[in-house]
mmCIF file of C-alpha atoms in Angstrom:
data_model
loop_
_atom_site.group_PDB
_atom_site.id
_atom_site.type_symbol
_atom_site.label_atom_id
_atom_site.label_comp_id
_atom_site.label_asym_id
_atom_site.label_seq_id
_atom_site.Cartn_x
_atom_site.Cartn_y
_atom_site.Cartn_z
ATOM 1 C CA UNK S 1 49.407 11.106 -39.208
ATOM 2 C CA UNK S 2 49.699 13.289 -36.085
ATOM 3 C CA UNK S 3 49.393 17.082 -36.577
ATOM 4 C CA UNK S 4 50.160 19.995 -34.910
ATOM 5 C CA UNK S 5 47.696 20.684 -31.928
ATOM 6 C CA UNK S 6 48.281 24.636 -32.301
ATOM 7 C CA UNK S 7 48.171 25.127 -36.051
ATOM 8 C CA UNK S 8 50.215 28.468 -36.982
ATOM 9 C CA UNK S 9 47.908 30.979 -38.630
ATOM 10 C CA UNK S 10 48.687 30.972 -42.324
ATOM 11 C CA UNK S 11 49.522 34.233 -44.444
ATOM 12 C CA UNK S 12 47.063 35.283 -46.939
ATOM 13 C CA UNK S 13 48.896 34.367 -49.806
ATOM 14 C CA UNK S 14 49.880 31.249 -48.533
ATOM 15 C CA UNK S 15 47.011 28.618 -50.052
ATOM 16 C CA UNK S 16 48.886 25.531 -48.387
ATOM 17 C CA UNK S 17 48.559 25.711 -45.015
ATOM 18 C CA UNK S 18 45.104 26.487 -44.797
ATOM 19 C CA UNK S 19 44.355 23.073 -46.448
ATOM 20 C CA UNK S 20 47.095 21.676 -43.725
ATOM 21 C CA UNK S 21 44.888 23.109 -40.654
ATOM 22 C CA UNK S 22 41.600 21.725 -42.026
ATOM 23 C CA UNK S 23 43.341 18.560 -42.816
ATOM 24 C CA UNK S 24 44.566 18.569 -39.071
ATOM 25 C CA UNK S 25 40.965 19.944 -38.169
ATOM 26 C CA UNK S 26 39.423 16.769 -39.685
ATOM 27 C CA UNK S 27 42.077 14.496 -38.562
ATOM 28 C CA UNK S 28 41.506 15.952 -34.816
ATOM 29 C CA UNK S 29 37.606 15.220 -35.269
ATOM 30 C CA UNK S 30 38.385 11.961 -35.805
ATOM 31 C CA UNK S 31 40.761 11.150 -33.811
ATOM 32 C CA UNK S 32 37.864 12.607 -30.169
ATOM 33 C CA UNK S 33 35.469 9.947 -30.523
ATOM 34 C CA UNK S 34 35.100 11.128 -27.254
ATOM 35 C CA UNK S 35 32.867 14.477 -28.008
ATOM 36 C CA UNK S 36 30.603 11.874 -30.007
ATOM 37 C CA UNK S 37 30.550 9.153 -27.492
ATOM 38 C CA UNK S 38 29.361 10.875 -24.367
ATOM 39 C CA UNK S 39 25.876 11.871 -24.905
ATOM 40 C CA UNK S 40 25.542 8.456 -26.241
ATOM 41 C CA UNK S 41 26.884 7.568 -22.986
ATOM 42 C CA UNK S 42 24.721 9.307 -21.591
ATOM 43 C CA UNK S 43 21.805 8.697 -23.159
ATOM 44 C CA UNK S 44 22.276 4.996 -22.625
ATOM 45 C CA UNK S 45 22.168 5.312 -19.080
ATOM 46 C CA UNK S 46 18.960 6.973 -19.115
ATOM 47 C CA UNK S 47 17.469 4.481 -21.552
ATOM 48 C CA UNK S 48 18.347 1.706 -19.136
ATOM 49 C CA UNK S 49 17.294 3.342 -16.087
ATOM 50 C CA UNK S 50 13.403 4.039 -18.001
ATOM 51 C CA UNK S 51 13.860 0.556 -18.753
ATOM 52 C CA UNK S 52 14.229 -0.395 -15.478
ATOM 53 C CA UNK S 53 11.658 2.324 -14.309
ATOM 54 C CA UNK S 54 9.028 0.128 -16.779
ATOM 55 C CA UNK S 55 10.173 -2.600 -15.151
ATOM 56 C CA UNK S 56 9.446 -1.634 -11.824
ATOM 57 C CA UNK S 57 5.895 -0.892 -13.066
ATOM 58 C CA UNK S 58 5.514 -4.618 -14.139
ATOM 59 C CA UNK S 59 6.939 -5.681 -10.698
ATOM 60 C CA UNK S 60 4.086 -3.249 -8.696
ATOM 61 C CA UNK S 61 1.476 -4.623 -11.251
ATOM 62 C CA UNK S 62 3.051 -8.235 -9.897
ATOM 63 C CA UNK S 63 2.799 -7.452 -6.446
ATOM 64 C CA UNK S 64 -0.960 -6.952 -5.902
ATOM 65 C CA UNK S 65 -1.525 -9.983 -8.581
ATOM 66 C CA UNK S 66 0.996 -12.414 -5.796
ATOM 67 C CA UNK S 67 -0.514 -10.952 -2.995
ATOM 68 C CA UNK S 68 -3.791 -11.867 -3.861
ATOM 69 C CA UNK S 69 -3.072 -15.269 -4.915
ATOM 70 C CA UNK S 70 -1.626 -15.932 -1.091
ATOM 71 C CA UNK S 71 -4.679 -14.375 -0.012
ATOM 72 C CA UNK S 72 -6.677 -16.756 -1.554
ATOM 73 C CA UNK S 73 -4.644 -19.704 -0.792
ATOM 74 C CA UNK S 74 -4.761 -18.734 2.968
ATOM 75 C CA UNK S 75 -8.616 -18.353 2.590
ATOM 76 C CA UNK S 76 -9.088 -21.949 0.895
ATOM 77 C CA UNK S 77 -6.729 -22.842 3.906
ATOM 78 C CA UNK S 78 -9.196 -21.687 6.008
ATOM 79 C CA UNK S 79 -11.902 -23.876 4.312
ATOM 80 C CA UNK S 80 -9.853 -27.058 4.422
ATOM 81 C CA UNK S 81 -9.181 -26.505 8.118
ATOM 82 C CA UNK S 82 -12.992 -26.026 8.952
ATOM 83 C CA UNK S 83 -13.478 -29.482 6.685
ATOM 84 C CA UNK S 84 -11.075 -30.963 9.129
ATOM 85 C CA UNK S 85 -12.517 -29.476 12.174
ATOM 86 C CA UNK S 86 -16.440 -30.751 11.209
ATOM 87 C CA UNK S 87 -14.745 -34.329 10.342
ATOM 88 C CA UNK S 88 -12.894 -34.854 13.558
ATOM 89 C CA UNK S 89 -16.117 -33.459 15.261
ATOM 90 C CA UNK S 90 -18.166 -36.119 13.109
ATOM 91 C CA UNK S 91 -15.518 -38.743 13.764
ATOM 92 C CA UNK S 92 -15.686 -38.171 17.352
ATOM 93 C CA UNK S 93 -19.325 -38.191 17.768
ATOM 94 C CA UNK S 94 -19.704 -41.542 15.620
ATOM 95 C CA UNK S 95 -16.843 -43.191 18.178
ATOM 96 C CA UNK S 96 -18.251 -41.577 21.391
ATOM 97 C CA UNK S 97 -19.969 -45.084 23.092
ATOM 98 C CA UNK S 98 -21.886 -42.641 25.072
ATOM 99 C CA UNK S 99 -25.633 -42.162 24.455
ATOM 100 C CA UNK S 100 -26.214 -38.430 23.473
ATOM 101 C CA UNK S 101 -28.639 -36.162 25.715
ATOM 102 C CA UNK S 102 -30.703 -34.016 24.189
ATOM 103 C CA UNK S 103 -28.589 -31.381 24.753
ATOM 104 C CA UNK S 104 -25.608 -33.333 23.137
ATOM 105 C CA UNK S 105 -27.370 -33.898 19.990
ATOM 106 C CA UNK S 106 -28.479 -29.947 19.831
ATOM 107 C CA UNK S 107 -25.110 -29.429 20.237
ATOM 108 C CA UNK S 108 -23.741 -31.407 17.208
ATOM 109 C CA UNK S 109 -26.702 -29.689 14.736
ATOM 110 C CA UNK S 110 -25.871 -26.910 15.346
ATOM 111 C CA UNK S 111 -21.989 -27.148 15.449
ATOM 112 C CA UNK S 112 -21.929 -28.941 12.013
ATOM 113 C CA UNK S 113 -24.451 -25.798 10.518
ATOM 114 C CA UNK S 114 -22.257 -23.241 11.701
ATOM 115 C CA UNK S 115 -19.386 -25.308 10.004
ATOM 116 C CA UNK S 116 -21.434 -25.788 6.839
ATOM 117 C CA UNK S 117 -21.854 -22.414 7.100
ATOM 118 C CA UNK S 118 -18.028 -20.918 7.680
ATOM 119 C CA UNK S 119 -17.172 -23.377 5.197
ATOM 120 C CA UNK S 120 -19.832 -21.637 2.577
ATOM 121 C CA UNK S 121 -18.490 -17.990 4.082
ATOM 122 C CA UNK S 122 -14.771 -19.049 3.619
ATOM 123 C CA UNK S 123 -15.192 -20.269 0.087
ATOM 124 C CA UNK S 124 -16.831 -17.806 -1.134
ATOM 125 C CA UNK S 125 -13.972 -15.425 -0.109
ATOM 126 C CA UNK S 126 -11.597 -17.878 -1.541
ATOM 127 C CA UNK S 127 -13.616 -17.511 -5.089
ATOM 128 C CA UNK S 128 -13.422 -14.282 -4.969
ATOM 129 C CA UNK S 129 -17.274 -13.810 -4.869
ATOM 130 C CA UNK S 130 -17.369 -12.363 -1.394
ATOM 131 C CA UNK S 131 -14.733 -10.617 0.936
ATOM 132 C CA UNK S 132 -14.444 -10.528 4.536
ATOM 133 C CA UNK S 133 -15.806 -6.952 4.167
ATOM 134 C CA UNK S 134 -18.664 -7.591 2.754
ATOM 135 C CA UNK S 135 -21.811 -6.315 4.402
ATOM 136 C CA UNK S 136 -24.363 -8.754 5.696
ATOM 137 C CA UNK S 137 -26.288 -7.440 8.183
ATOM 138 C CA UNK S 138 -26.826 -3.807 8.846
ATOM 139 C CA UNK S 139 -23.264 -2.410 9.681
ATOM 140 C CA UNK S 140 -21.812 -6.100 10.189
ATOM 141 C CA UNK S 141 -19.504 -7.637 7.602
ATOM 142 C CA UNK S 142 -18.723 -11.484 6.732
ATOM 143 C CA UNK S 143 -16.151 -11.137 9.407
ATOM 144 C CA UNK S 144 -18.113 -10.172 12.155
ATOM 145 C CA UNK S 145 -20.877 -12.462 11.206
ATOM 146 C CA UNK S 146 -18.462 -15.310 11.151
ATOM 147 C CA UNK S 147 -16.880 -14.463 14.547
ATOM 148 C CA UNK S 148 -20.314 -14.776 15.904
ATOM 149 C CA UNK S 149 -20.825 -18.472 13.816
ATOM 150 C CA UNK S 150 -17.311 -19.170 15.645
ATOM 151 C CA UNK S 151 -18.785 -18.368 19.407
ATOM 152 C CA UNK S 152 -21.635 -20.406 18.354
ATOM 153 C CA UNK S 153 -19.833 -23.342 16.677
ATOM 154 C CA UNK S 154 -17.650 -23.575 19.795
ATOM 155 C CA UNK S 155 -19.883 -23.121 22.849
ATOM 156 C CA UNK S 156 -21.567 -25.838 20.831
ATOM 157 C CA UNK S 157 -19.221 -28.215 20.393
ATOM 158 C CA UNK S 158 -18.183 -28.087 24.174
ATOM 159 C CA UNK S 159 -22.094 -28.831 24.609
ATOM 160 C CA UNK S 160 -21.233 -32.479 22.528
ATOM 161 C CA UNK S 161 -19.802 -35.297 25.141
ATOM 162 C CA UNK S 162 -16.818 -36.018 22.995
ATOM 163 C CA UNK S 163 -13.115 -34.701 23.169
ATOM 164 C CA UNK S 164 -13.439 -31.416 22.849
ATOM 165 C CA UNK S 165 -10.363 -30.108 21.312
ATOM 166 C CA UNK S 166 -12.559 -30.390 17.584
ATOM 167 C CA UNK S 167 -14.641 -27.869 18.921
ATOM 168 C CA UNK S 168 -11.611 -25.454 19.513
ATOM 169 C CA UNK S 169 -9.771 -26.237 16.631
ATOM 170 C CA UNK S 170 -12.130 -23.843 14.876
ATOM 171 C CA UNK S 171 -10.417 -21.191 16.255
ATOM 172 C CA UNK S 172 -7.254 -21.723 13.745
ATOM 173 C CA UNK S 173 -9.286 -20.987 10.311
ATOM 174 C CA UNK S 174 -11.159 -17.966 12.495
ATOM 175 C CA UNK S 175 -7.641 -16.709 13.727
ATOM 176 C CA UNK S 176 -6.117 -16.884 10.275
ATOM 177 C CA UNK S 177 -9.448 -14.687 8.748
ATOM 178 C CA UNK S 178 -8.831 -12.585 11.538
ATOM 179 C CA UNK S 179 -5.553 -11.837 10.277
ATOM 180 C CA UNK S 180 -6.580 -11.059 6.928
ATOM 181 C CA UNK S 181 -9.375 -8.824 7.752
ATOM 182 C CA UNK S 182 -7.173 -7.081 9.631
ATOM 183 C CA UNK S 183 -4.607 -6.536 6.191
ATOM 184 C CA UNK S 184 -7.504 -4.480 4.453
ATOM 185 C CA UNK S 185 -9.086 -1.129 5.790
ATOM 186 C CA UNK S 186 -12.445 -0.569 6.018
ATOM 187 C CA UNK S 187 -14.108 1.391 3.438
ATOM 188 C CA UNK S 188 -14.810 5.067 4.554
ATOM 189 C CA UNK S 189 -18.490 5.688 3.508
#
């Protein structure tokens, strides 16, 4: 039933085409969905857009959560390496033929303490029960103490008549710590 978009005004005595126009009036309602549509249209776009807004808050909550987890894996990284290095420097002292000078065997204690102890640093870090931040001595942090094991553990190593590349192979583990000390800032206290 179609009816007239521009209703003609009824007479006042005329009882029959009022009920005509609000016949058409209803019909018209009906028939512009429209009217009632858009702010649903509207509001659906805004309840998908705070949807994805409280998604986004799951993905920043996500971020720090996967960024830590590669920071630990690069810090037990760093402990696997330093393994490696103290077994190759092992390795190569048990297959040197050469009798050790004193020297030499000075050398090789203390290489494999400072190991034992970047290992112990490293792991730490990795179990979250220390960070590279972390204060040791006076103003110096776990990283700065560790660079100073590192000088130590290689000036050492070169000390040890074997092949010496063991002894600088500890720089990898130092160089990726390095790296992330350098991702967090320093507290400002």
């Amino acid at each position: 039933m179609q009816s007239d978009p521009d209703p003609k005004p009824a007479a006042t005595g005329d009882s029959e085409p009022v009920a005509e126009t609000e016949a058409a009036a209803r019909v018209e309602a009906v028939a512009k969905p429209k009217v009632v549509a858009e702010p649903e249209a509207v509001a659906e776009p805004e309840a998908e857009k705070e949807a994805a807004d409280e998604d986004d808050g799951d993905e920043e909550e996500a971020d720090p959560k996967k960024a830590r987890s590669a920071v630990d894996r690069l810090l037990w990284t760093s402990a696997w390496l330093t393994v490696l290095v103290g077994v190759f420097l092992l390795s190569g002292m048990f297959q040197a033929d050469r009798a050790y000078t004193v020297l030499g065997w000075l050398g090789a204690v203390v290489a494999i303490l400072g190991l034992l102890a970047l290992i112990a640093a490293y792991l730490g870090c990795a179990l979250n029960r220390i960070t590279l931040r972390t204060k040791v001595l006076g103003r110096a942090d776990l990283f700065q103490a560790s660079t100073l094991v590192v000088a130590i553990v290689v000036i050492c190593g070169l000390l040890v008549p074997t092949n010496n590349s063991a002894a600088l192979a500890i720089l990898l583990p130092w160089a990726v710590t390095y790296w992330l000390h350098g991702l967090t800032k320093a507290p400002t206290t």
